[in-house]
Short mmCIF file of C-alpha atoms in Angstrom, two decimals:
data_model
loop_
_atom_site.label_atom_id
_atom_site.label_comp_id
_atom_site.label_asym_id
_atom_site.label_seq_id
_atom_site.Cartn_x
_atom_site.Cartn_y
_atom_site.Cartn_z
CA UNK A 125 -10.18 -10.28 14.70
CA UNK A 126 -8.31 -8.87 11.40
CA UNK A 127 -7.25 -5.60 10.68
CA UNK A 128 -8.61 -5.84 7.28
CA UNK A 129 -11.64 -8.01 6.44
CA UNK A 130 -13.32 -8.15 2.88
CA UNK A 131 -16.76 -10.39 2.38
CA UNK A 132 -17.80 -10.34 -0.95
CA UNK A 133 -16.74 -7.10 -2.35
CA UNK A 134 -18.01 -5.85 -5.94
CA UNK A 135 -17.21 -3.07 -7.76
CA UNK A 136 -18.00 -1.38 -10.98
CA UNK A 137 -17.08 1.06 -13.08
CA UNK A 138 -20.57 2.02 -15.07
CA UNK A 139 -21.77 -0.67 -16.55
CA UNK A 140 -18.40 -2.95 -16.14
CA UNK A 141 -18.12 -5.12 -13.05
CA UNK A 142 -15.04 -4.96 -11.98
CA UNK A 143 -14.90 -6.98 -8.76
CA UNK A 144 -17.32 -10.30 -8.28
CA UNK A 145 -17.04 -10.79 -4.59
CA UNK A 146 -13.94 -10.87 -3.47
CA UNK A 147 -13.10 -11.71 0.12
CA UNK A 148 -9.99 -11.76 1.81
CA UNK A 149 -8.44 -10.39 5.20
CA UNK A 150 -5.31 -8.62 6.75
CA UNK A 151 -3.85 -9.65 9.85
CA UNK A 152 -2.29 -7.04 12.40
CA UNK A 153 1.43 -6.72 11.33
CA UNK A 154 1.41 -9.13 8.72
CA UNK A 155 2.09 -7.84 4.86
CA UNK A 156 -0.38 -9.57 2.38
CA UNK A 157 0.41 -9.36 -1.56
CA UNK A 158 -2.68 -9.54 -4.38
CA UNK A 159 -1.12 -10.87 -7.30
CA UNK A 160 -3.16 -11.44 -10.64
CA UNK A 161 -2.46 -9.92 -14.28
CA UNK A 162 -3.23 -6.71 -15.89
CA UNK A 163 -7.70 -6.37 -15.21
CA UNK A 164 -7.84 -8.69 -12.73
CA UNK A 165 -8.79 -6.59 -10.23
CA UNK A 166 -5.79 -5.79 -7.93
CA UNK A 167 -6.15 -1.89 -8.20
CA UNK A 168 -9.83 -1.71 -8.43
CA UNK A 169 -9.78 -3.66 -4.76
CA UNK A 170 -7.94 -1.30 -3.34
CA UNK A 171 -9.96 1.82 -4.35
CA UNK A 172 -12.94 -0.28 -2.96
CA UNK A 173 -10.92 -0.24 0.28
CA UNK A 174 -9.96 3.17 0.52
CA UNK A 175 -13.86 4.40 -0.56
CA UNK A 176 -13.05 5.71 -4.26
CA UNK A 177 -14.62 3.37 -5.95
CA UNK A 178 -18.41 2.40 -5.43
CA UNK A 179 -18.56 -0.82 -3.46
CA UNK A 180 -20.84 -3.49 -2.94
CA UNK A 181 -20.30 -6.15 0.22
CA UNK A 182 -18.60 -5.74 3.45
CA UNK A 183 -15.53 -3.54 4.21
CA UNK A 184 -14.41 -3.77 7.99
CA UNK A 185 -10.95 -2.10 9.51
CA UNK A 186 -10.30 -2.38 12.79
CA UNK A 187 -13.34 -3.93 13.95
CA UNK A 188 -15.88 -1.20 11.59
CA UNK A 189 -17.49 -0.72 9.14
CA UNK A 190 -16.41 1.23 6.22
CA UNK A 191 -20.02 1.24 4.31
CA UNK A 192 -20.42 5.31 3.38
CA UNK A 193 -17.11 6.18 4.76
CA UNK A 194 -15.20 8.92 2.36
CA UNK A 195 -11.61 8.66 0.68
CA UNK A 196 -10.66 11.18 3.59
CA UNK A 197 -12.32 9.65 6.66
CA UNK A 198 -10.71 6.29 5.80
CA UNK A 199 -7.27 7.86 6.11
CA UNK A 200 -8.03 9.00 9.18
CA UNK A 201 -9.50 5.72 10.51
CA UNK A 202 -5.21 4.82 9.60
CA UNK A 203 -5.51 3.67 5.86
CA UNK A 204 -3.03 4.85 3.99
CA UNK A 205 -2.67 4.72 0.03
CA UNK A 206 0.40 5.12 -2.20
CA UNK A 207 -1.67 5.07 -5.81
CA UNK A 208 -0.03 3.36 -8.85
CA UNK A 209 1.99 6.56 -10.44
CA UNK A 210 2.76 7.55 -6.75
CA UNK A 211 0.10 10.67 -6.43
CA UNK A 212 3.25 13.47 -5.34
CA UNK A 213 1.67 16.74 -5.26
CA UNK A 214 4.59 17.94 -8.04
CA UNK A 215 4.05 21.92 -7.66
CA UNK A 216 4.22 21.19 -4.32
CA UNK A 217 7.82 20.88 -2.22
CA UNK A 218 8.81 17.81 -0.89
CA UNK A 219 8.20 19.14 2.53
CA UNK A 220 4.86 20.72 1.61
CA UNK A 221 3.78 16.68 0.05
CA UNK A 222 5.15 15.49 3.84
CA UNK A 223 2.74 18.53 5.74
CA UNK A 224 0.42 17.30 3.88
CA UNK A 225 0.41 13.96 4.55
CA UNK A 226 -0.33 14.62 8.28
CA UNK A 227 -2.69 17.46 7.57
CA UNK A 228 -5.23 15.00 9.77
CA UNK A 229 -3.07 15.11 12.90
CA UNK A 230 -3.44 16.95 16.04
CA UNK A 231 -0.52 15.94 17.53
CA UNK A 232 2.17 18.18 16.64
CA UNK A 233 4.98 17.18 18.98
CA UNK A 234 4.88 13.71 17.52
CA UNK A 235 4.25 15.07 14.05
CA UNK A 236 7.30 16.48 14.50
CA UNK A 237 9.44 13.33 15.30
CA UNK A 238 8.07 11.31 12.33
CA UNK A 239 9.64 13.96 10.19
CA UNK A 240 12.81 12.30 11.66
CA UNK A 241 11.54 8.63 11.33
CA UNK A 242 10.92 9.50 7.96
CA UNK A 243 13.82 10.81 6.84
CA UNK A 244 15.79 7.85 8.74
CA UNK A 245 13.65 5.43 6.01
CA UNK A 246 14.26 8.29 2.94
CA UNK A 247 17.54 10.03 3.63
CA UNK A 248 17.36 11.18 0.00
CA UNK A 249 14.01 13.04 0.85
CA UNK A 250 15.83 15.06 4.02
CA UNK A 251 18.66 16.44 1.45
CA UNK A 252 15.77 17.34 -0.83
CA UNK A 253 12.99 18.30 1.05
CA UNK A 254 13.01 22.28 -0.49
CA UNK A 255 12.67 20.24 -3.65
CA UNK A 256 9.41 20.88 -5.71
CA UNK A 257 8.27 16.97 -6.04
CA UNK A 258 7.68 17.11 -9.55
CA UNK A 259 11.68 17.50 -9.93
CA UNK A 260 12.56 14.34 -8.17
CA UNK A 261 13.33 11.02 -9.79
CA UNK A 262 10.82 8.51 -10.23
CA UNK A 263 12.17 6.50 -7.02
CA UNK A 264 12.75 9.39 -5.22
CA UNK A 265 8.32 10.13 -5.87
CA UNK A 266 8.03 6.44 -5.11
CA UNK A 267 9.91 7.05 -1.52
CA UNK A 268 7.64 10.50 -1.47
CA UNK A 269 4.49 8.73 -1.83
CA UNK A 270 5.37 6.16 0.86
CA UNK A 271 6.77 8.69 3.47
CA UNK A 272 3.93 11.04 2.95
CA UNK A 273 1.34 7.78 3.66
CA UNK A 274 3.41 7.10 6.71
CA UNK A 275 2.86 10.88 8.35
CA UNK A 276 -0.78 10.11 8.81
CA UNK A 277 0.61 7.45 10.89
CA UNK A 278 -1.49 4.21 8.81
CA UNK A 279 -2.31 0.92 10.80
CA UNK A 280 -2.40 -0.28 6.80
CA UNK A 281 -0.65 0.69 3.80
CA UNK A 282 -2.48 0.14 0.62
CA UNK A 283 0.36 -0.01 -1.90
CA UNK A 284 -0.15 -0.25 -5.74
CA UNK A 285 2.59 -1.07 -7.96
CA UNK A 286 5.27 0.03 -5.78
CA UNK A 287 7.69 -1.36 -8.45
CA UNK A 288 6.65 0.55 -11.70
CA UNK A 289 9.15 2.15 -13.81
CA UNK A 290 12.16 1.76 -11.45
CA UNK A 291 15.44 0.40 -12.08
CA UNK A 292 15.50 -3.51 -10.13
CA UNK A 293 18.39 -1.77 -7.24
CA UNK A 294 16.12 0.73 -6.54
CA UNK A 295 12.97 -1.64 -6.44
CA UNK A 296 15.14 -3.79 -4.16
CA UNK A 297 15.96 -1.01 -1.68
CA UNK A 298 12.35 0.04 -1.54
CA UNK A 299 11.18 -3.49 -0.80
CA UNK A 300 13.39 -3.80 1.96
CA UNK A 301 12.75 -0.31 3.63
CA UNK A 302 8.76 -1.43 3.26
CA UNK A 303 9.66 -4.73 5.03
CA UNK A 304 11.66 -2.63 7.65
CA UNK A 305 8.55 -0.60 8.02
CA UNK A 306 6.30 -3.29 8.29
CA UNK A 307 8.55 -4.73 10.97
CA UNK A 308 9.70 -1.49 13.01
CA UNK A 309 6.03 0.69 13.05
CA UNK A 310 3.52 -2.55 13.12
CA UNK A 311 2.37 -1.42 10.13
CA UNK A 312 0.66 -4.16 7.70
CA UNK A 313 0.57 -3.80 4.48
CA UNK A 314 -1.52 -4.74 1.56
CA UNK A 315 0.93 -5.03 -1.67
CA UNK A 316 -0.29 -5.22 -5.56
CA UNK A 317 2.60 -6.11 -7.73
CA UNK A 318 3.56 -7.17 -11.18
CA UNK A 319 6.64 -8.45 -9.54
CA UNK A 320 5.22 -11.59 -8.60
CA UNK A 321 8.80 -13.36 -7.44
CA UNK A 322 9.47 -10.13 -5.65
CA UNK A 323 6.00 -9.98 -4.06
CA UNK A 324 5.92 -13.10 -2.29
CA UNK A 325 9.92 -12.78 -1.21
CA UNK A 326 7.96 -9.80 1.03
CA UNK A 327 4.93 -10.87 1.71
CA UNK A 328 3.72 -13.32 4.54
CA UNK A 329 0.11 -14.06 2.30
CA UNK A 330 -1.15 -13.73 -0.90
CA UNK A 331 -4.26 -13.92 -2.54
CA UNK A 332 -4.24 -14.58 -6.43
CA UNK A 333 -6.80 -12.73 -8.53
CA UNK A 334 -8.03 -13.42 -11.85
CA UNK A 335 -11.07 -10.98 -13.28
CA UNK A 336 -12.30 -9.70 -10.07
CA UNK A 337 -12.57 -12.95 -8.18
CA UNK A 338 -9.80 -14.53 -5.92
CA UNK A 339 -8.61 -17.81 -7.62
CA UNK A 340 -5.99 -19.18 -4.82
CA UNK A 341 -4.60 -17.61 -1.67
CA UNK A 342 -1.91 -18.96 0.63
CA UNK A 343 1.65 -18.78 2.32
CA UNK A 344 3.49 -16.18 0.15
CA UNK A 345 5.95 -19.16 0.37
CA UNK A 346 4.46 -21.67 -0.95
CA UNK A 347 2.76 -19.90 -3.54
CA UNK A 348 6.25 -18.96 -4.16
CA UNK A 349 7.15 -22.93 -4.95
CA UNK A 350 4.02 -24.11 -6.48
CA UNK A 351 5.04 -24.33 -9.88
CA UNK A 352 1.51 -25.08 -11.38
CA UNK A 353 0.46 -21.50 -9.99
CA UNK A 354 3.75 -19.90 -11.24
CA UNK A 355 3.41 -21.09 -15.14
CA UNK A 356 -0.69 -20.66 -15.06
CA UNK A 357 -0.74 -16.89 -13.43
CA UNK A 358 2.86 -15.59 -12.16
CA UNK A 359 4.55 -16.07 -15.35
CA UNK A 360 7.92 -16.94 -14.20
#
């Protein structure tokens, strides 16, 4: 059984249709990338995930059903989702954003030690962590975003255009510390990036989308060397 399975999923925004029955799945531990140009769908499928978008189809996690289930109740089933443009509570310290991202939790002796496991992925965020969030750099809110998803301690990380804006060391770094997570906390992962090369360096899947309908989907490696798919959708 997958972690993640999607039959048919549609979506709409009023009167557009954004998503025409998509279907796809994520495997315990694996990290799977959707990949697609600007409108095809890749953000809109993972609102429809997470419950803030209205839905159509069949949403199971970990063996349930997600029909009615709210934004909040899906974090606490262990989805957690780093928005495109990150999401930081700004007023808010960078402590305060981390609090918050295990406000769900009862279990306050391990809340405690993922502070530390944290920090070990963000050391930046330790040394600023009195910081109000809206003062950090725009990689140091992407590492915010991620660390606060991981405090509600996520079987699935739903993460939208991790990339955006940042300088190509820093999207490198975060990559790796993503795979690292992946690896070290069994976490999978459910990547939409513009980055298409970068994408499928990280991912183990992908699934190709092209105005709300999966096109292709495959080994993240060879998707990677199919060079028909690379000049029709990837553009590189």
């Amino acid at each position: 059984m997958a972690l993640l399975e999607l039959d048919k999923v549609t979506a709409e925004y009023g009167p557009i249709k954004a998503l025409h029955g998509i279907t796809l799945k994520v495997e315990q531990g694996e990290i799977v990338a959707l990949l697609g140009a600007n409108g095809a769908g890749k953000t809109t499928t993972l609102r429809a995930i997470s419950g803030s978008v209205a839905r159509g189809g069949s949403v199971r996690f970990d063996g349930r059903s997600m029909a009615g289930v709210a934004v909040h109740e899906a974090a606490q089933r262990g989805i957690g989702h780093v928005p495109e443009g990150r999401g930081t509570l700004v007023q808010l310290s960078v402590w305060d954003n981390l609090r918050m991202g295990a406000y769900t939790r009862r279990d306050g002796r391990q809340v405690e030690k993922d502070y530390d496991v944290v920090f070990d992925y963000f050391p930046i965020l330790r040394t600023r962590r009195q910081q109000a969030a809206g003062s950090l750099s725009g990689g140091e809110q992407q590492m915010l975003a991620i660390a606060r998803a991981l405090m509600a301690r996520p079987k699935l990380l739903l993460l939208d255009e991790p990339s955006l804006g940042l300088a190509p060391l820093l999207v490198k770094s975060i990559f790796q510390i993503v795979r690292s997570i992946n690896r070290n906390e069994s976490v999978a992962v459910l990547l939409v990036e513009q980055n298409a090369a970068l994408a499928l360096n990280v991912a183990h899947r992908a699934y190709l989308l092209e105005t709300g309908r999966v096109v292709t989907e495959g080994q993240a490696s060879d998707m990677a060397r199919d060079e028909s798919i690379r000049r029709a959708y990837l553009g590189y």
